Amino acid sequence: MVEILLVVGLVVAAFVGYNIGGATTGPAFGPAVGAGVISKAGAAALMSVFFFIGAGTLGRRVVDTLGEDLITQPGVFTLESSIVVLFFIGGALFVGNYFGVPASTSMTAVGAIAGLGVATSSLDLAVMGSIAIWWLVAPIIGFWVSGVVGRYFYPRINRWVAIDGTEGPLLEFDRSGLLPRPSLGPNTTRREVVGAVVVVAIGCLMAFSSGTSNIANAIAPLVGAGVVEMNPMIVLGSAAVAVGAFTIARRTLDTLGNDITDLPLTAAIVVAVVSSGIVIGLSAIGIPASFVIIATMSIVGLGWGRATRTATVSEGIRGEAETNVAVSALAADEPGDEVVGIGEEDPDDIPAATDLFDPTTTARVVVLQNVVPLLSTIGAFVTFYLLFGFVW
């Protein structure tokens, strides 16, 4: 009987990893895919590799946090309870992925474990409180940092990097020889190549960060129950993430790369730097980061900042421009230098604010990113409350 339950637990853990791959590939590589720098298959491959590296290194610390620190009462994490927790984590994440919205795996996983802890009166409130506070603060930081960059600094950054995408493929491959030889596309500039390398590298960094914080969501319950070793579970979880990255992640890549806001290369770099910086900072202090929401709100903040930009900081200080917030205001950074879109400088093709920031899509994303963790938390609590006498 134990062997059968263990197999069930491993399958459910793999299902959770599968949905993690679908939920986190979008925030990591959505900007690069939306900018046309990398294909969805290439994003999935890089996600798989760097997630595994992050999981095998710093991810062990978060596994200990969720598997041992969050629940204070010994014996609460059994094989049976771990399976139930993983079931609600995977089921809730699948709902978000089905609708193309990458929900927070950390919030969903911690929510299910917290439901177990509340039902058994074994939740460490101090640990839960510190995690919850950072979950509230981090997305706000991501939104406003990106918003400030988009509103005041983006035109200058765009001139520095000057890596607007050109028509046609970034690279072409000569397959006449034994091995394909890459060459620049017909319209590709060297600065565009540099920008592409930068944004893909930052995506890899975000994938690494996702591995450090999200591997625990798939394997911590079983590892905490003491029924499996950590190393083989890291391999299993990372493999399941890879499958999710190559399949269901296509929906979230579309959502974060195309639907919320228009993201040329410069914008993709800004979003990646802001969100990955926050995630790494949280991982350094042992907080399981809400990777998806931080990255999503960073994208939303940048789109909002660009759509409401009226002046740069220096212009505002000198009193040379109005700084009132107006959704329709897309003013020039300097006279004659009109930056009318995120990374686009074409005065003859001025987009509306809704082209930079889609309120409908954003509302759908924000709502579902809160509903999914609630499904996991409430489902786990009700189940363990009803089964309290049977399980323990």
mmCIF file of C-alpha atoms in Angstrom:
data_model
loop_
_atom_site.group_PDB
_atom_site.id
_atom_site.type_symbol
_atom_site.label_atom_id
_atom_site.label_comp_id
_atom_site.label_asym_id
_atom_site.label_seq_id
_atom_site.Cartn_x
_atom_site.Cartn_y
_atom_site.Cartn_z
ATOM 1 C CA MET A 1 0.000 0.000 0.000
ATOM 2 C CA VAL A 2 2.834 2.390 0.866
ATOM 3 C CA GLU A 3 4.492 1.734 -2.489
ATOM 4 C CA ILE A 4 1.282 2.550 -4.338
ATOM 5 C CA LEU A 5 0.835 5.778 -2.397
ATOM 6 C CA LEU A 6 4.449 6.718 -3.082
ATOM 7 C CA VAL A 7 3.930 6.242 -6.811
ATOM 8 C CA VAL A 8 0.806 8.394 -6.599
ATOM 9 C CA GLY A 9 2.776 11.038 -4.718
ATOM 10 C CA LEU A 10 5.530 11.076 -7.333
ATOM 11 C CA VAL A 11 2.977 11.399 -10.135
ATOM 12 C CA VAL A 12 1.234 14.294 -8.382
ATOM 13 C CA ALA A 13 4.597 15.986 -7.699
ATOM 14 C CA ALA A 14 5.454 15.636 -11.395
ATOM 15 C CA PHE A 15 2.060 17.140 -12.257
ATOM 16 C CA VAL A 16 2.860 20.124 -10.046
ATOM 17 C CA GLY A 17 6.247 20.507 -11.741
ATOM 18 C CA TYR A 18 4.542 20.347 -15.121
ATOM 19 C CA ASN A 19 2.287 23.251 -14.174
ATOM 20 C CA ILE A 20 5.213 25.184 -12.695
ATOM 21 C CA GLY A 21 6.896 24.956 -16.078
ATOM 22 C CA GLY A 22 3.765 26.319 -17.688
ATOM 23 C CA ALA A 23 3.394 29.129 -15.165
ATOM 24 C CA THR A 24 6.986 30.385 -14.907
ATOM 25 C CA THR A 25 8.305 30.153 -18.453
ATOM 26 C CA GLY A 26 6.125 33.087 -19.502
ATOM 27 C CA PRO A 27 7.460 35.611 -16.991
ATOM 28 C CA ALA A 28 11.067 34.552 -17.651
ATOM 29 C CA PHE A 29 11.044 34.512 -21.446
ATOM 30 C CA GLY A 30 7.745 36.196 -22.394
ATOM 31 C CA PRO A 31 9.490 39.537 -23.055
ATOM 32 C CA ALA A 32 12.113 37.882 -25.259
ATOM 33 C CA VAL A 33 9.503 35.861 -27.160
ATOM 34 C CA GLY A 34 7.239 38.897 -27.517
ATOM 35 C CA ALA A 35 10.155 40.889 -28.900
ATOM 36 C CA GLY A 36 10.871 38.169 -31.457
ATOM 37 C CA VAL A 37 14.324 37.443 -30.050
ATOM 38 C CA ILE A 38 13.787 33.759 -29.337
ATOM 39 C CA SER A 39 11.249 31.106 -30.301
ATOM 40 C CA LYS A 40 8.922 29.415 -27.835
ATOM 41 C CA ALA A 41 10.858 26.160 -28.213
ATOM 42 C CA GLY A 42 14.149 27.938 -27.529
ATOM 43 C CA ALA A 43 12.648 29.605 -24.471
ATOM 44 C CA ALA A 44 11.447 26.230 -23.179
ATOM 45 C CA ALA A 45 14.893 24.673 -23.652
ATOM 46 C CA LEU A 46 16.681 27.458 -21.790
ATOM 47 C CA MET A 47 14.031 27.430 -19.078
ATOM 48 C CA SER A 48 14.594 23.710 -18.534
ATOM 49 C CA VAL A 49 18.373 23.995 -18.197
ATOM 50 C CA PHE A 50 18.584 27.019 -15.935
ATOM 51 C CA PHE A 51 15.650 25.989 -13.767
ATOM 52 C CA PHE A 52 17.482 22.743 -13.012
ATOM 53 C CA ILE A 53 20.674 24.631 -12.122
ATOM 54 C CA GLY A 54 18.781 26.912 -9.737
ATOM 55 C CA ALA A 55 16.885 24.016 -8.193
ATOM 56 C CA GLY A 56 20.037 22.009 -7.581
ATOM 57 C CA THR A 57 21.820 24.871 -5.843
ATOM 58 C CA LEU A 58 19.885 27.498 -3.883
ATOM 59 C CA GLY A 59 16.575 25.697 -4.280
ATOM 60 C CA ARG A 60 17.485 23.307 -1.472
ATOM 61 C CA ARG A 61 17.106 26.092 1.095
ATOM 62 C CA VAL A 62 13.530 26.842 0.078
ATOM 63 C CA VAL A 63 12.694 23.127 0.159
ATOM 64 C CA ASP A 64 13.776 23.102 3.796
ATOM 65 C CA THR A 65 11.686 26.198 4.531
ATOM 66 C CA LEU A 66 8.457 24.807 3.100
ATOM 67 C CA GLY A 67 9.062 21.221 4.148
ATOM 68 C CA GLU A 68 10.183 21.887 7.728
ATOM 69 C CA ASP A 69 9.881 25.505 8.932
ATOM 70 C CA LEU A 70 6.328 26.412 7.902
ATOM 71 C CA ILE A 71 4.722 23.506 9.804
ATOM 72 C CA THR A 72 5.703 23.304 13.468
ATOM 73 C CA GLN A 73 4.048 20.073 14.583
ATOM 74 C CA PRO A 74 6.035 16.869 13.862
ATOM 75 C CA GLY A 75 4.230 14.173 11.958
ATOM 76 C CA VAL A 76 1.809 16.490 10.146
ATOM 77 C CA PHE A 77 3.594 15.932 6.833
ATOM 78 C CA THR A 78 2.813 12.312 6.100
ATOM 79 C CA LEU A 79 2.800 10.600 2.726
ATOM 80 C CA GLU A 80 -0.983 10.890 2.593
ATOM 81 C CA SER A 81 -1.114 14.566 3.560
ATOM 82 C CA SER A 82 1.698 15.387 1.127
ATOM 83 C CA ILE A 83 -0.256 13.838 -1.733
ATOM 84 C CA VAL A 84 -3.333 15.896 -0.856
ATOM 85 C CA VAL A 85 -1.279 19.102 -0.633
ATOM 86 C CA LEU A 86 0.382 18.436 -3.989
ATOM 87 C CA PHE A 87 -2.987 17.630 -5.549
ATOM 88 C CA PHE A 88 -4.359 21.051 -4.641
ATOM 89 C CA ILE A 89 -1.171 22.812 -5.744
ATOM 90 C CA GLY A 90 -1.195 21.127 -9.146
ATOM 91 C CA GLY A 91 -4.947 21.451 -9.640
ATOM 92 C CA ALA A 92 -4.997 25.164 -8.851
ATOM 93 C CA LEU A 93 -1.995 25.887 -11.078
ATOM 94 C CA PHE A 94 -3.629 23.962 -13.908
ATOM 95 C CA VAL A 95 -6.644 26.287 -13.716
ATOM 96 C CA GLY A 96 -4.409 29.317 -14.217
ATOM 97 C CA ASN A 97 -2.439 27.702 -17.031
ATOM 98 C CA TYR A 98 -5.635 26.609 -18.780
ATOM 99 C CA PHE A 99 -6.774 30.226 -18.970
ATOM 100 C CA GLY A 100 -3.325 31.350 -20.107
ATOM 101 C CA VAL A 101 -2.567 33.212 -16.873
ATOM 102 C CA PRO A 102 0.665 32.293 -15.044
ATOM 103 C CA ALA A 103 -0.359 32.077 -11.400
ATOM 104 C CA SER A 104 2.149 32.301 -8.586
ATOM 105 C CA THR A 105 3.442 28.834 -7.805
ATOM 106 C CA SER A 106 4.890 30.008 -4.488
ATOM 107 C CA MET A 107 1.601 31.508 -3.325
ATOM 108 C CA THR A 108 -0.295 28.430 -4.470
ATOM 109 C CA ALA A 109 2.078 26.000 -2.765
ATOM 110 C CA VAL A 110 2.398 27.942 0.468
ATOM 111 C CA GLY A 111 -1.369 28.397 0.465
ATOM 112 C CA ALA A 112 -1.970 24.650 0.324
ATOM 113 C CA ILE A 113 0.602 24.005 3.069
ATOM 114 C CA ALA A 114 -0.925 26.814 5.145
ATOM 115 C CA GLY A 115 -4.357 25.215 4.730
ATOM 116 C CA LEU A 116 -2.892 22.025 6.179
ATOM 117 C CA GLY A 117 -1.252 23.970 8.993
ATOM 118 C CA VAL A 118 -4.402 25.878 9.965
ATOM 119 C CA ALA A 119 -6.545 22.727 9.920
ATOM 120 C CA THR A 120 -4.059 20.976 12.227
ATOM 121 C CA SER A 121 -3.144 24.029 14.353
ATOM 122 C CA SER A 122 0.493 23.608 13.347
ATOM 123 C CA LEU A 123 1.131 26.666 11.146
ATOM 124 C CA ASP A 124 4.108 28.823 12.172
ATOM 125 C CA LEU A 125 2.469 32.251 12.089
ATOM 126 C CA ALA A 126 5.765 34.139 12.298
ATOM 127 C CA VAL A 127 7.170 32.412 9.209
ATOM 128 C CA MET A 128 3.862 32.744 7.356
ATOM 129 C CA GLY A 129 3.583 36.403 8.281
ATOM 130 C CA SER A 130 7.025 37.321 6.980
ATOM 131 C CA ILE A 131 6.339 35.506 3.706
ATOM 132 C CA ALA A 132 2.932 37.172 3.270
ATOM 133 C CA ILE A 133 4.296 40.657 3.927
ATOM 134 C CA TRP A 134 6.935 40.293 1.230
ATOM 135 C CA TRP A 135 4.337 38.909 -1.166
ATOM 136 C CA LEU A 136 2.392 42.151 -0.762
ATOM 137 C CA VAL A 137 5.376 44.467 -0.936
ATOM 138 C CA ALA A 138 7.405 42.875 -3.755
ATOM 139 C CA PRO A 139 4.827 43.247 -6.588
ATOM 140 C CA ILE A 140 4.230 46.853 -5.572
ATOM 141 C CA ILE A 141 7.963 47.510 -5.740
ATOM 142 C CA GLY A 142 8.135 45.834 -9.149
ATOM 143 C CA PHE A 143 5.203 47.856 -10.495
ATOM 144 C CA TRP A 144 6.434 51.226 -9.287
ATOM 145 C CA VAL A 145 10.093 50.734 -10.159
ATOM 146 C CA SER A 146 9.127 49.729 -13.695
ATOM 147 C CA GLY A 147 6.517 52.473 -13.819
ATOM 148 C CA VAL A 148 9.057 55.125 -12.838
ATOM 149 C CA VAL A 149 11.529 53.785 -15.390
ATOM 150 C CA GLY A 150 8.876 53.800 -18.103
ATOM 151 C CA ARG A 151 7.568 57.227 -17.203
ATOM 152 C CA TYR A 152 10.805 59.148 -16.703
ATOM 153 C CA PHE A 153 13.879 57.221 -17.842
ATOM 154 C CA TYR A 154 12.830 54.959 -20.683
ATOM 155 C CA PRO A 155 13.513 57.338 -23.601
ATOM 156 C CA ARG A 156 17.083 57.907 -22.443
ATOM 157 C CA ILE A 157 17.677 54.192 -21.835
ATOM 158 C CA ASN A 158 16.279 53.470 -25.282
ATOM 159 C CA ARG A 159 18.744 55.893 -26.873
ATOM 160 C CA TRP A 160 21.621 54.291 -24.982
ATOM 161 C CA VAL A 161 20.884 50.767 -26.064
ATOM 162 C CA ALA A 162 19.219 51.517 -29.428
ATOM 163 C CA ILE A 163 18.227 47.925 -30.076
ATOM 164 C CA ASP A 164 14.856 48.212 -31.798
ATOM 165 C CA GLY A 165 13.892 44.995 -33.555
ATOM 166 C CA THR A 166 14.116 44.869 -37.351
ATOM 167 C CA GLU A 167 12.025 42.917 -39.820
ATOM 168 C CA GLY A 168 13.013 39.373 -40.643
ATOM 169 C CA PRO A 169 14.814 36.704 -38.614
ATOM 170 C CA LEU A 170 17.508 37.656 -36.138
ATOM 171 C CA LEU A 171 19.781 34.856 -37.380
ATOM 172 C CA GLU A 172 19.934 32.676 -40.469
ATOM 173 C CA PHE A 173 21.553 29.240 -40.699
ATOM 174 C CA ASP A 174 23.573 27.838 -43.583
ATOM 175 C CA ARG A 175 22.798 24.114 -43.608
ATOM 176 C CA SER A 176 24.880 23.226 -46.642
ATOM 177 C CA GLY A 177 27.707 21.829 -44.512
ATOM 178 C CA LEU A 178 27.893 19.132 -41.887
ATOM 179 C CA LEU A 179 26.926 21.565 -39.126
ATOM 180 C CA PRO A 180 24.607 24.595 -39.524
ATOM 181 C CA ARG A 181 26.518 27.872 -39.573
ATOM 182 C CA PRO A 182 24.708 30.897 -38.093
ATOM 183 C CA SER A 183 24.856 34.346 -39.665
ATOM 184 C CA LEU A 184 23.045 37.619 -39.070
ATOM 185 C CA GLY A 185 19.661 38.065 -40.713
ATOM 186 C CA PRO A 186 19.347 40.371 -43.738
ATOM 187 C CA ASN A 187 18.194 43.356 -41.629
ATOM 188 C CA THR A 188 19.855 42.495 -38.325
ATOM 189 C CA THR A 189 22.193 45.051 -36.783
ATOM 190 C CA ARG A 190 25.016 44.197 -34.413
ATOM 191 C CA ARG A 191 23.452 46.326 -31.698
ATOM 192 C CA GLU A 192 20.291 44.286 -32.080
ATOM 193 C CA VAL A 193 22.304 41.110 -31.599
ATOM 194 C CA VAL A 194 23.867 42.514 -28.434
ATOM 195 C CA GLY A 195 20.454 43.442 -27.111
ATOM 196 C CA ALA A 196 19.091 40.011 -27.952
ATOM 197 C CA VAL A 197 21.943 38.330 -26.097
ATOM 198 C CA VAL A 198 21.336 40.560 -23.086
ATOM 199 C CA VAL A 199 17.592 39.923 -22.881
ATOM 200 C CA VAL A 200 18.014 36.158 -23.322
ATOM 201 C CA ALA A 201 20.757 36.110 -20.685
ATOM 202 C CA ILE A 202 18.506 37.932 -18.250
ATOM 203 C CA GLY A 203 15.724 35.465 -19.055
ATOM 204 C CA CYS A 204 18.120 32.679 -18.154
ATOM 205 C CA LEU A 205 18.852 34.457 -14.894
ATOM 206 C CA MET A 206 15.137 34.630 -14.193
ATOM 207 C CA ALA A 207 14.803 30.918 -14.989
ATOM 208 C CA PHE A 208 17.609 30.242 -12.514
ATOM 209 C CA SER A 209 15.810 32.353 -9.911
ATOM 210 C CA SER A 210 12.601 30.460 -10.603
ATOM 211 C CA GLY A 211 14.405 27.200 -9.945
ATOM 212 C CA THR A 212 15.713 28.453 -6.616
ATOM 213 C CA SER A 213 12.250 29.400 -5.357
ATOM 214 C CA ASN A 214 9.819 27.132 -7.198
ATOM 215 C CA ILE A 215 11.314 23.642 -7.044
ATOM 216 C CA ALA A 216 10.178 23.471 -3.416
ATOM 217 C CA ASN A 217 6.578 23.906 -4.503
ATOM 218 C CA ALA A 218 6.681 20.544 -6.271
ATOM 219 C CA ILE A 219 8.808 18.458 -3.939
ATOM 220 C CA ALA A 220 8.842 20.012 -0.441
ATOM 221 C CA PRO A 221 5.799 18.107 0.912
ATOM 222 C CA LEU A 222 7.230 14.689 -0.007
ATOM 223 C CA VAL A 223 10.753 15.595 1.109
ATOM 224 C CA GLY A 224 9.359 17.059 4.349
ATOM 225 C CA ALA A 225 7.464 13.837 4.973
ATOM 226 C CA GLY A 226 10.777 11.977 4.845
ATOM 227 C CA VAL A 227 9.591 9.432 2.273
ATOM 228 C CA VAL A 228 12.009 10.453 -0.513
ATOM 229 C CA GLU A 229 15.484 11.975 -0.797
ATOM 230 C CA MET A 230 15.942 15.509 -2.058
ATOM 231 C CA ASN A 231 18.355 14.886 -4.972
ATOM 232 C CA PRO A 232 16.206 12.481 -7.020
ATOM 233 C CA MET A 233 13.165 14.675 -6.376
ATOM 234 C CA ILE A 234 15.014 17.706 -7.741
ATOM 235 C CA VAL A 235 15.712 15.738 -10.921
ATOM 236 C CA LEU A 236 12.103 14.578 -11.184
ATOM 237 C CA GLY A 237 10.684 18.033 -10.508
ATOM 238 C CA SER A 238 13.000 19.729 -12.996
ATOM 239 C CA ALA A 239 12.154 17.182 -15.692
ATOM 240 C CA ALA A 240 8.451 17.821 -15.151
ATOM 241 C CA VAL A 241 9.065 21.566 -15.371
ATOM 242 C CA ALA A 242 10.765 21.002 -18.730
ATOM 243 C CA VAL A 243 7.724 19.141 -20.062
ATOM 244 C CA GLY A 244 5.465 22.000 -18.948
ATOM 245 C CA ALA A 245 7.773 24.570 -20.528
ATOM 246 C CA PHE A 246 7.562 22.833 -23.908
ATOM 247 C CA THR A 247 3.785 22.372 -23.819
ATOM 248 C CA ILE A 248 1.351 24.401 -21.732
ATOM 249 C CA ALA A 249 3.745 27.359 -21.346
ATOM 250 C CA ARG A 250 2.870 28.482 -24.868
ATOM 251 C CA ARG A 251 -0.304 30.070 -23.509
ATOM 252 C CA THR A 252 1.489 32.088 -20.836
ATOM 253 C CA LEU A 253 4.214 33.115 -23.297
ATOM 254 C CA ASP A 254 1.495 34.631 -25.484
ATOM 255 C CA THR A 255 -0.129 36.378 -22.522
ATOM 256 C CA LEU A 256 3.025 37.977 -21.120
ATOM 257 C CA GLY A 257 4.808 38.458 -24.435
ATOM 258 C CA ASN A 258 2.004 39.900 -26.537
ATOM 259 C CA ASP A 259 -1.326 40.528 -24.807
ATOM 260 C CA ILE A 260 -0.538 42.734 -21.804
ATOM 261 C CA THR A 261 1.773 45.267 -23.441
ATOM 262 C CA ASP A 262 3.947 45.697 -26.526
ATOM 263 C CA LEU A 263 7.532 44.770 -25.585
ATOM 264 C CA PRO A 264 10.423 45.523 -27.927
ATOM 265 C CA LEU A 265 13.912 44.614 -26.758
ATOM 266 C CA THR A 266 14.639 47.633 -24.575
ATOM 267 C CA ALA A 267 11.431 47.142 -22.621
ATOM 268 C CA ALA A 268 12.116 43.431 -22.280
ATOM 269 C CA ILE A 269 15.485 44.202 -20.697
ATOM 270 C CA VAL A 270 13.954 46.672 -18.230
ATOM 271 C CA VAL A 271 11.269 44.209 -17.146
ATOM 272 C CA ALA A 272 13.740 41.360 -16.761
ATOM 273 C CA VAL A 273 16.251 43.379 -14.748
ATOM 274 C CA VAL A 274 13.647 44.743 -12.335
ATOM 275 C CA SER A 275 11.804 41.478 -11.706
ATOM 276 C CA SER A 276 14.864 39.243 -11.517
ATOM 277 C CA GLY A 277 16.554 41.670 -9.134
ATOM 278 C CA ILE A 278 13.604 41.534 -6.758
ATOM 279 C CA VAL A 279 13.343 37.743 -6.955
ATOM 280 C CA ILE A 280 17.048 37.274 -6.246
ATOM 281 C CA GLY A 281 16.827 39.674 -3.312
ATOM 282 C CA LEU A 282 13.939 37.728 -1.781
ATOM 283 C CA SER A 283 15.713 34.413 -2.324
ATOM 284 C CA ALA A 284 18.771 35.777 -0.545
ATOM 285 C CA ILE A 285 16.739 36.339 2.630
ATOM 286 C CA GLY A 286 15.014 32.955 2.391
ATOM 287 C CA ILE A 287 11.606 34.081 1.143
ATOM 288 C CA PRO A 288 9.891 31.841 -1.452
ATOM 289 C CA ALA A 289 9.396 34.541 -4.056
ATOM 290 C CA SER A 290 6.136 35.119 -5.887
ATOM 291 C CA PHE A 291 8.083 35.084 -9.151
ATOM 292 C CA VAL A 292 5.127 35.263 -11.537
ATOM 293 C CA ILE A 293 3.323 38.178 -9.926
ATOM 294 C CA ILE A 294 6.507 40.249 -9.568
ATOM 295 C CA ALA A 295 7.357 39.807 -13.246
ATOM 296 C CA THR A 296 3.778 40.362 -14.383
ATOM 297 C CA MET A 297 3.367 43.543 -12.353
ATOM 298 C CA SER A 298 6.718 44.752 -13.657
ATOM 299 C CA ILE A 299 5.410 44.370 -17.212
ATOM 300 C CA VAL A 300 2.169 46.117 -16.293
ATOM 301 C CA GLY A 301 4.068 48.906 -14.526
ATOM 302 C CA LEU A 302 6.307 49.560 -17.506
ATOM 303 C CA GLY A 303 3.338 49.676 -19.870
ATOM 304 C CA TRP A 304 1.476 52.019 -17.535
ATOM 305 C CA GLY A 305 4.519 54.236 -17.069
ATOM 306 C CA ARG A 306 5.064 54.578 -20.806
ATOM 307 C CA ALA A 307 1.370 55.249 -21.452
ATOM 308 C CA THR A 308 1.250 58.036 -18.844
ATOM 309 C CA ARG A 309 4.670 59.602 -19.444
ATOM 310 C CA THR A 310 4.624 63.384 -19.660
ATOM 311 C CA ALA A 311 8.161 64.469 -18.792
ATOM 312 C CA THR A 312 11.563 63.323 -17.601
ATOM 313 C CA VAL A 313 12.773 63.938 -14.058
ATOM 314 C CA SER A 314 15.188 66.657 -15.181
ATOM 315 C CA GLU A 315 12.428 68.463 -17.078
ATOM 316 C CA GLY A 316 10.171 68.306 -14.053
ATOM 317 C CA ILE A 317 12.873 69.709 -11.768
ATOM 318 C CA ARG A 318 13.613 72.561 -14.173
ATOM 319 C CA GLY A 319 9.900 73.255 -14.550
ATOM 320 C CA GLU A 320 10.083 72.867 -18.312
ATOM 321 C CA ALA A 321 7.233 70.383 -18.687
ATOM 322 C CA GLU A 322 3.949 69.371 -17.122
ATOM 323 C CA THR A 323 4.072 66.268 -14.968
ATOM 324 C CA ASN A 324 0.353 65.606 -14.489
ATOM 325 C CA VAL A 325 -0.720 62.009 -14.961
ATOM 326 C CA ALA A 326 -2.746 61.629 -18.152
ATOM 327 C CA VAL A 327 -3.412 58.274 -19.739
ATOM 328 C CA SER A 328 -3.398 59.781 -23.221
ATOM 329 C CA ALA A 329 -0.199 61.740 -22.722
ATOM 330 C CA LEU A 330 2.834 60.433 -24.598
ATOM 331 C CA ALA A 331 5.146 63.418 -24.750
ATOM 332 C CA ALA A 332 8.655 63.702 -26.146
ATOM 333 C CA ASP A 333 11.694 63.308 -23.923
ATOM 334 C CA GLU A 334 13.300 66.211 -25.709
ATOM 335 C CA PRO A 335 11.970 68.570 -28.412
ATOM 336 C CA GLY A 336 11.941 66.718 -31.715
ATOM 337 C CA ASP A 337 12.652 63.347 -30.118
ATOM 338 C CA GLU A 338 9.247 61.729 -29.770
ATOM 339 C CA VAL A 339 9.226 58.289 -28.258
ATOM 340 C CA VAL A 340 5.649 57.207 -28.825
ATOM 341 C CA GLY A 341 5.734 53.555 -27.822
ATOM 342 C CA ILE A 342 7.743 51.206 -25.696
ATOM 343 C CA GLY A 343 11.026 51.230 -27.555
ATOM 344 C CA GLU A 344 9.457 52.649 -30.718
ATOM 345 C CA GLU A 345 10.403 56.002 -32.200
ATOM 346 C CA ASP A 346 8.034 56.640 -35.098
ATOM 347 C CA PRO A 347 6.131 59.934 -34.908
ATOM 348 C CA ASP A 348 3.949 58.842 -37.861
ATOM 349 C CA ASP A 349 2.608 55.807 -36.025
ATOM 350 C CA ILE A 350 1.441 57.008 -32.613
ATOM 351 C CA PRO A 351 -0.301 54.228 -30.649
ATOM 352 C CA ALA A 352 -3.117 54.749 -28.224
ATOM 353 C CA ALA A 353 -2.524 54.194 -24.519
ATOM 354 C CA THR A 354 -4.398 50.886 -24.757
ATOM 355 C CA ASP A 355 -1.745 49.665 -27.212
ATOM 356 C CA LEU A 356 0.814 50.022 -24.438
ATOM 357 C CA PHE A 357 -1.304 48.869 -21.516
ATOM 358 C CA ASP A 358 -4.310 46.567 -22.006
ATOM 359 C CA PRO A 359 -6.597 47.030 -18.983
ATOM 360 C CA THR A 360 -8.853 44.085 -19.898
ATOM 361 C CA THR A 361 -6.039 41.555 -20.126
ATOM 362 C CA THR A 362 -4.368 42.995 -17.037
ATOM 363 C CA ALA A 363 -7.589 42.708 -15.013
ATOM 364 C CA ARG A 364 -7.964 39.067 -16.070
ATOM 365 C CA VAL A 365 -4.370 38.338 -15.068
ATOM 366 C CA VAL A 366 -4.625 40.042 -11.665
ATOM 367 C CA VAL A 367 -7.957 38.389 -10.801
ATOM 368 C CA LEU A 368 -6.833 34.869 -11.698
ATOM 369 C CA GLN A 369 -3.476 35.308 -9.987
ATOM 370 C CA ASN A 370 -5.393 35.862 -6.756
ATOM 371 C CA VAL A 371 -8.077 33.227 -7.372
ATOM 372 C CA VAL A 372 -5.641 30.367 -8.050
ATOM 373 C CA PRO A 373 -3.838 30.553 -4.662
ATOM 374 C CA LEU A 374 -7.221 30.885 -2.940
ATOM 375 C CA LEU A 375 -8.414 27.687 -4.615
ATOM 376 C CA SER A 376 -5.366 25.880 -3.314
ATOM 377 C CA THR A 377 -5.587 27.295 0.213
ATOM 378 C CA ILE A 378 -9.322 26.854 0.745
ATOM 379 C CA GLY A 379 -9.396 23.423 -0.886
ATOM 380 C CA ALA A 380 -6.566 22.133 1.298
ATOM 381 C CA PHE A 381 -8.028 23.623 4.484
ATOM 382 C CA VAL A 382 -11.513 22.194 3.942
ATOM 383 C CA THR A 383 -10.144 18.777 3.035
ATOM 384 C CA PHE A 384 -7.820 18.504 6.022
ATOM 385 C CA TYR A 385 -10.427 19.950 8.368
ATOM 386 C CA LEU A 386 -12.929 17.306 7.326
ATOM 387 C CA LEU A 387 -10.338 14.530 7.422
ATOM 388 C CA PHE A 388 -8.511 15.713 10.549
ATOM 389 C CA GLY A 389 -9.483 12.746 12.681
ATOM 390 C CA PHE A 390 -8.743 10.261 9.912
ATOM 391 C CA VAL A 391 -5.320 11.507 8.855
ATOM 392 C CA TRP A 392 -3.928 12.164 12.336
#
